[in-house]
Short mmCIF file of C-alpha atoms in Angstrom, two decimals:
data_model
loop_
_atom_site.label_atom_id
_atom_site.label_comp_id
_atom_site.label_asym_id
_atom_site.label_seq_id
_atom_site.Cartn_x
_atom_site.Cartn_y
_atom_site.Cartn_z
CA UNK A 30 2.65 7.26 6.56
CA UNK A 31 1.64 4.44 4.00
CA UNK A 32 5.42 3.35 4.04
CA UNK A 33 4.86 2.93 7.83
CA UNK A 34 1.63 0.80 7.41
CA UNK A 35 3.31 -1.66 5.38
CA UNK A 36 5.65 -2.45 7.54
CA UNK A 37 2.96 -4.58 9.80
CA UNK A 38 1.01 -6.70 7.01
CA UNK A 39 1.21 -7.99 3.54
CA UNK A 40 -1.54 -6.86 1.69
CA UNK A 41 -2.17 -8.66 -1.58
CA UNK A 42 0.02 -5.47 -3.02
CA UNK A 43 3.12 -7.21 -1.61
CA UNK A 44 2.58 -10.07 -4.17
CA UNK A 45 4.52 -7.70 -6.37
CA UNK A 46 7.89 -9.14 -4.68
CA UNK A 47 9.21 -11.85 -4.88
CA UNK A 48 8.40 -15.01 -2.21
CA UNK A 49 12.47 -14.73 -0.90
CA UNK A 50 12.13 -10.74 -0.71
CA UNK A 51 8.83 -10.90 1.14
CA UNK A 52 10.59 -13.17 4.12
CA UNK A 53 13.35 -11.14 4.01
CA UNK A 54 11.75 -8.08 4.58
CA UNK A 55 9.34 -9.27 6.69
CA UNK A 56 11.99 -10.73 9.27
CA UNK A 57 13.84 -7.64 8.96
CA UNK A 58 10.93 -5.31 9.36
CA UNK A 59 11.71 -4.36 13.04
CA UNK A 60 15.01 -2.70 11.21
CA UNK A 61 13.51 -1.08 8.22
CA UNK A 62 10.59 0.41 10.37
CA UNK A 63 13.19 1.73 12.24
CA UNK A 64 15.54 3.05 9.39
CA UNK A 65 12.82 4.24 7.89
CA UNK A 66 11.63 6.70 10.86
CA UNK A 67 14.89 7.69 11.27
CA UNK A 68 15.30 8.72 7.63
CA UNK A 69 12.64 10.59 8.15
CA UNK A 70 12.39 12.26 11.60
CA UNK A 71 16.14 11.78 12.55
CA UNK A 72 14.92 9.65 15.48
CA UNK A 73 15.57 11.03 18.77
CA UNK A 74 17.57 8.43 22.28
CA UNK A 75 14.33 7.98 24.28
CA UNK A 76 12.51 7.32 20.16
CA UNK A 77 15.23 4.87 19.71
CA UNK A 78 14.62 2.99 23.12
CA UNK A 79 11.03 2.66 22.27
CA UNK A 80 11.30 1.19 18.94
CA UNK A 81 13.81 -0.82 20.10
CA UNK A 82 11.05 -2.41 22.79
CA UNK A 83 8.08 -2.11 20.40
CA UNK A 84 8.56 -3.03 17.01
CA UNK A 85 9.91 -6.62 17.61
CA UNK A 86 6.53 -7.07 19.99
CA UNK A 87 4.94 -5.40 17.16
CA UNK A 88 5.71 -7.59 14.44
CA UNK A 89 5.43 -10.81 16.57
CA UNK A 90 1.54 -9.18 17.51
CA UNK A 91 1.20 -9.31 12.96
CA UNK A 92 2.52 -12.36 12.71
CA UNK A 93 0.14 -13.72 15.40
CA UNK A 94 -2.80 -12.43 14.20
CA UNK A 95 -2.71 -11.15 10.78
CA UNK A 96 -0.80 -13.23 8.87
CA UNK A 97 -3.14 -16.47 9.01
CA UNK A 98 -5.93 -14.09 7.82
CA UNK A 99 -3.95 -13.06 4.84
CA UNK A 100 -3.03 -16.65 3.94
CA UNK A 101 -6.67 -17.69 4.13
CA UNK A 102 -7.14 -14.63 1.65
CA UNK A 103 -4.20 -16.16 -0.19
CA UNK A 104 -6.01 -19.03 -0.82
CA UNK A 105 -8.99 -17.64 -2.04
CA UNK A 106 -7.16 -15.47 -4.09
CA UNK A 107 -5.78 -18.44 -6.09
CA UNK A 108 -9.37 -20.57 -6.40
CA UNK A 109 -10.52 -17.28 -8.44
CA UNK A 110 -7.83 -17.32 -11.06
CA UNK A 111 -8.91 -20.94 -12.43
CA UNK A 112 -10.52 -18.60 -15.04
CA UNK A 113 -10.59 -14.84 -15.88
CA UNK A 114 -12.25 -13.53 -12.80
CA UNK A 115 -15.90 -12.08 -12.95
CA UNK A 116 -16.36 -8.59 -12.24
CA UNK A 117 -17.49 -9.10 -8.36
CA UNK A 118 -14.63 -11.33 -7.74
CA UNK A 119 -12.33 -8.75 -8.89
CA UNK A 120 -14.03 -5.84 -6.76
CA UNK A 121 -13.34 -8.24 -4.36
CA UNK A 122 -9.70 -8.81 -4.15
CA UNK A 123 -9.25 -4.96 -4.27
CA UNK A 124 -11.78 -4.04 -1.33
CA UNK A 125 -9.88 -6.98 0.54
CA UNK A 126 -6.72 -5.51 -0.01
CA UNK A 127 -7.80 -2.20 1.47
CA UNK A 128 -9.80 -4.25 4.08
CA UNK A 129 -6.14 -6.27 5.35
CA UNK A 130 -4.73 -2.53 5.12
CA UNK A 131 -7.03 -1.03 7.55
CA UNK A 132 -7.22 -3.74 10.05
CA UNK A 133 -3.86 -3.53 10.49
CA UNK A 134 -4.10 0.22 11.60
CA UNK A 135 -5.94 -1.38 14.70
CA UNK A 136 -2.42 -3.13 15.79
CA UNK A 137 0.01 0.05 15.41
CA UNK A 138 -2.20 2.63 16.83
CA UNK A 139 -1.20 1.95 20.52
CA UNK A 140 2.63 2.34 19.78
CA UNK A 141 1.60 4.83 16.95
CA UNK A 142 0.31 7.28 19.30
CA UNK A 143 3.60 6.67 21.64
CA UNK A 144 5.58 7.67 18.92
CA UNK A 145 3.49 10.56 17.85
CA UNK A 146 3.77 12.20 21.67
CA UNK A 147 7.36 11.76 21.42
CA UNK A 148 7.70 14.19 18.42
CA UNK A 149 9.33 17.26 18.76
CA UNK A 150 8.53 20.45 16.11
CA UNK A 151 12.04 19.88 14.55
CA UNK A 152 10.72 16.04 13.60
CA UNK A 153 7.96 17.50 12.06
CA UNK A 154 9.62 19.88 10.13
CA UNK A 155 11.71 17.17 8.75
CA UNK A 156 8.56 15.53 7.82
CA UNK A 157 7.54 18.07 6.16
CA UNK A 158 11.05 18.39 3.70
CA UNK A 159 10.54 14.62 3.42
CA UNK A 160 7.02 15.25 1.61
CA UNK A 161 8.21 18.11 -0.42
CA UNK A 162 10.88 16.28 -1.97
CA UNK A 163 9.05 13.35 -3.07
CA UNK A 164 6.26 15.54 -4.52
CA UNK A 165 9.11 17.42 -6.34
CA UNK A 166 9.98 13.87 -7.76
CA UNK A 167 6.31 12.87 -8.25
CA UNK A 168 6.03 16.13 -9.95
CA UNK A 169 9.51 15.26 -12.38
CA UNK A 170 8.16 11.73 -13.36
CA UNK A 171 4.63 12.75 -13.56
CA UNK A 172 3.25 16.41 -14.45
CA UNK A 173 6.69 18.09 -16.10
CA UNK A 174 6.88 15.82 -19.29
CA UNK A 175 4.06 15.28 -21.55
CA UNK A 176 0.51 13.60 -20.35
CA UNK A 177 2.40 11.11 -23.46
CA UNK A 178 5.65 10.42 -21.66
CA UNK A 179 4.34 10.51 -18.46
CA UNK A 180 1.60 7.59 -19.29
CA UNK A 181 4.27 5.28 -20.97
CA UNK A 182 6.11 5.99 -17.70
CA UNK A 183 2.90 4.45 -15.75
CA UNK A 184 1.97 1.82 -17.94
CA UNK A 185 5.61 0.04 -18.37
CA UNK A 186 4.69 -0.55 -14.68
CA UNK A 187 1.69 -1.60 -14.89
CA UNK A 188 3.14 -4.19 -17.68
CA UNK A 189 5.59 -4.77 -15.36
CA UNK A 190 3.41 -5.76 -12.78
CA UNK A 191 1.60 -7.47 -14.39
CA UNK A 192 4.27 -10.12 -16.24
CA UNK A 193 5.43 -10.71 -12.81
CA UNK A 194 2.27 -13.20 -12.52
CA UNK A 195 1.61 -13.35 -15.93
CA UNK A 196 5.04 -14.19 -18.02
CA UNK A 197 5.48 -12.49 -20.78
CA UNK A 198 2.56 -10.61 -22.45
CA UNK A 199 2.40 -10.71 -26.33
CA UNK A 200 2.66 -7.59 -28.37
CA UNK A 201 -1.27 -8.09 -28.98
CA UNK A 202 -1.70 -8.19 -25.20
CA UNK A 203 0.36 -5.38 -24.52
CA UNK A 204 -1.99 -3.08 -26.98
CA UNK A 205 -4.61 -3.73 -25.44
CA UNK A 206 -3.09 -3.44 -21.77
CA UNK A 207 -2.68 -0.14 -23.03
CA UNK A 208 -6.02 0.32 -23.96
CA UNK A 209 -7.45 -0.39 -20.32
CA UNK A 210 -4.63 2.13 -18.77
CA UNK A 211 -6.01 5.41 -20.95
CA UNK A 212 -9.54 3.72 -19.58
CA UNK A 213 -8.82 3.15 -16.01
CA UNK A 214 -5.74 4.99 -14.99
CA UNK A 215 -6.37 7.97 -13.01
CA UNK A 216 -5.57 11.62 -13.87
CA UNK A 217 -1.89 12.22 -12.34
CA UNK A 218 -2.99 15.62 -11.50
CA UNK A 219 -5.97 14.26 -9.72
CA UNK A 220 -3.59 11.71 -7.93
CA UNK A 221 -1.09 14.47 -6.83
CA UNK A 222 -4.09 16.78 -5.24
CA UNK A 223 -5.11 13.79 -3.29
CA UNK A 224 -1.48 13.38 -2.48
CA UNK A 225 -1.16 17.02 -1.05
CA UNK A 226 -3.89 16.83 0.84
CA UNK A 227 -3.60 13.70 2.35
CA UNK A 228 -0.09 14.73 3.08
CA UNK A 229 -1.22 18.34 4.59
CA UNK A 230 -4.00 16.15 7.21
CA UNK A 231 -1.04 14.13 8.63
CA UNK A 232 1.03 17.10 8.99
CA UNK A 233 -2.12 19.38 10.77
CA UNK A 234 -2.31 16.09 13.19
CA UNK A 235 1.05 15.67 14.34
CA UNK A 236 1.46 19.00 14.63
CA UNK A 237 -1.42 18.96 16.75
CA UNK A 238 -0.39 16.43 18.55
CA UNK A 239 2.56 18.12 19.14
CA UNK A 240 1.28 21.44 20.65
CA UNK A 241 -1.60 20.30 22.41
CA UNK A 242 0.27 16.91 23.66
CA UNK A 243 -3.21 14.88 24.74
CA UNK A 244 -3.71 11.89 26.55
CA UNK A 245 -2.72 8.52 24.96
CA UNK A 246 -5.84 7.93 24.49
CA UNK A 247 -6.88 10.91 22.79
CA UNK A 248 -3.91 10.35 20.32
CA UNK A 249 -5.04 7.13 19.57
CA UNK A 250 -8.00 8.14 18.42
CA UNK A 251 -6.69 11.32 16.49
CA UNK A 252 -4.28 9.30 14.83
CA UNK A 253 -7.42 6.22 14.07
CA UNK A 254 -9.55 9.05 12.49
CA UNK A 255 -6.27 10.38 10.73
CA UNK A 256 -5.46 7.02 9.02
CA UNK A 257 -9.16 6.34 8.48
CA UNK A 258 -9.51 9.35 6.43
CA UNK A 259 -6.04 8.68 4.76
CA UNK A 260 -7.81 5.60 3.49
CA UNK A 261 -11.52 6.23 2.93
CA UNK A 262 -11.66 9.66 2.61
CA UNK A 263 -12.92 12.36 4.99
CA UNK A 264 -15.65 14.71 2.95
CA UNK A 265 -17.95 13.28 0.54
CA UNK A 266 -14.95 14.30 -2.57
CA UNK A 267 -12.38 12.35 -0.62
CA UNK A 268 -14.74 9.53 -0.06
CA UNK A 269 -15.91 9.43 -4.32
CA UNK A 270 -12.17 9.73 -4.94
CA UNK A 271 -11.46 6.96 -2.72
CA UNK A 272 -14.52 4.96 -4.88
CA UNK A 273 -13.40 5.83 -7.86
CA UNK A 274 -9.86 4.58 -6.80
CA UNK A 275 -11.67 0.91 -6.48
CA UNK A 276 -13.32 1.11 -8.90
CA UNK A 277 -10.96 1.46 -11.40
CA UNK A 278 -8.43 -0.69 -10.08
CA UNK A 279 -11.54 -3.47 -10.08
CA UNK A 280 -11.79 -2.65 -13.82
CA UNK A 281 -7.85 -2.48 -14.63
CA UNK A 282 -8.14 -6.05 -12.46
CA UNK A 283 -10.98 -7.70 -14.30
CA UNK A 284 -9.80 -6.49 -17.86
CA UNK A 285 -6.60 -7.80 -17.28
CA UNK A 286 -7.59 -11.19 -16.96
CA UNK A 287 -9.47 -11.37 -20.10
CA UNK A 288 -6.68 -11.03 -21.73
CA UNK A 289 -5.06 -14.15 -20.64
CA UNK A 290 -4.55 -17.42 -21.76
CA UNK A 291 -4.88 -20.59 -19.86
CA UNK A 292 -0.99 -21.04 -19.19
CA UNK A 293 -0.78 -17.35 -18.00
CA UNK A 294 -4.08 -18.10 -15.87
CA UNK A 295 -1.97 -21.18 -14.14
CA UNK A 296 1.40 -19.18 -14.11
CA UNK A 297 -0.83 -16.75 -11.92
CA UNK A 298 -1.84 -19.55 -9.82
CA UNK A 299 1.49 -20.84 -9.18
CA UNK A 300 2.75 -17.45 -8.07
CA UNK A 301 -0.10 -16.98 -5.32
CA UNK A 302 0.34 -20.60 -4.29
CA UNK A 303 4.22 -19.73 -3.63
CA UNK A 304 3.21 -16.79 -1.63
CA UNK A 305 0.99 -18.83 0.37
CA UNK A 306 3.82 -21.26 1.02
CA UNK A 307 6.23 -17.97 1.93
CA UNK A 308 3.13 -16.02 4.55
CA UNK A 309 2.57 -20.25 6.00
CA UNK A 310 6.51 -20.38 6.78
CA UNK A 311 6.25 -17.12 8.75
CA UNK A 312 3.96 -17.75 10.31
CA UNK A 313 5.91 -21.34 12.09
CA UNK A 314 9.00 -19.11 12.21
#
């Protein structure tokens, strides 16, 4: 269901691609949403014929109205980085990022709940392979090997990541990259409850959905308290999960930027500044 979501905004999370792969994908979205749903649900004539309507409106409705907000964010996302960022600066850009992420629910939940009252059990049970064999993947990369393996596996992405901004890190910066991960990285097992569960309330509403078929209306509004949960957690675990999400990644955030030096802090600039000139050309295109 996150795959889906990303399909109508860029979040600062897609400043991990490239400026040519973000217009590519971006234009192309209408396809890939549509690829996508049919990888997963095997999509159905009359599911076809409404994707085919919607997600080109869809996208132009994003483009519209989300996409000047995110530059604007874009912007203000590049004045911080004159320095290393303070820690409310850095709490910032991550509660933004989830903030761009929900209001974007607000612009898919009409043709969301469309979709949903056009599933059939058989969909659903595809759905429901779908999540079992990424979880048996999560599990492979993740819980299998050693806590060891599995933590060099996380933080050569997090490096990663990060160089993509950054440049190259020194082998001095690196050490203590790894330093903040074993600080800040959450528990995979933790991670792959929150993943079960989270997959387990989407499943329980479709499949309500799909027995009890309500209004439009009333789907709308399942599916708005479904992703609502998805993102800020439902009982008062989810919702210190969900904190303790933010608040690490604020920490992983601000540490990171102490460790860099001036030419790094620029090369960081210049990245964001070409992303700002990628989100301004789509939205004139």
């Amino acid at each position: 269901m996150r795959k889906l979501l990303l399909f109508f905004f860029i979040p600062f999370t897609l400043l991990l691609n490239s400026c040519s792969s973000i217009q590519l994908a971006y234009n192309q979205s209408d396809f890939l949403l549509k690829w996508w749903l049919g990888s997963y649900i095997d999509s159905t004539a009359s599911q076809k014929a409404f994707l085919d309507q919607a997600a080109p409106k869809l996208l132009n409705t994003h483009r519209v109205n989300e996409l000047p907000q995110v530059q604007a964010k874009l912007i203000k996302l590049r004045s911080l980085f004159d320095r290393p960022i303070r820690f409310e600066e850095a709490k910032f850009i991550t509660v933004e990022s989830r903030a761009v992420f929900e209001s974007s629910i607000f612009i898919l939940l009409d043709d969301a709940a469309t979709l949903a009252l056009l599933l059939n059990p058989n969909q659903l049970s595809n759905i429901e392979k779908a999540f079992k064999k990424a979880n048996s993947q999560y599990q492979s990369d993740y819980l299998t090997p050693s806590s060891q393996v599995s933590f060099e596996k996380r933080f050569d992405k997090l490096v990663e990541r990060t160089e993509f901004f950054t440049g190259d890190l020194s082998k001095t910066q690196k050490t203590q990259l790894q330093i903040i991960a074993s600080q800040f990285l959450l528990d995979n097992s933790t991670i792959y409850q929150n993943r079960l569960r989270k997959q387990a309330d989407i499943l329980s509403t479709l499949n309500l959905i799909i027995q009890t078929k309500p209004s439009h209306s009333a789907t709308k509004e399942m599916l708005k308290t479904l992703f609502l949960g998805l993102i800020n957690g439902r009982t008062a675990d989810q919702k210190e999960y969900e904190q303790l999400r933010i608040e690490n990644s604020t920490m992983v955030l601000l540490k990171i930027t102490e460790l860099l030096n001036d030419q790094q802090l620029k090369k960081v600039q210049s990245k964001i500044k070409s992303l700002e000139v990628d989100v301004n050309s789509l939205i004139g295109s």
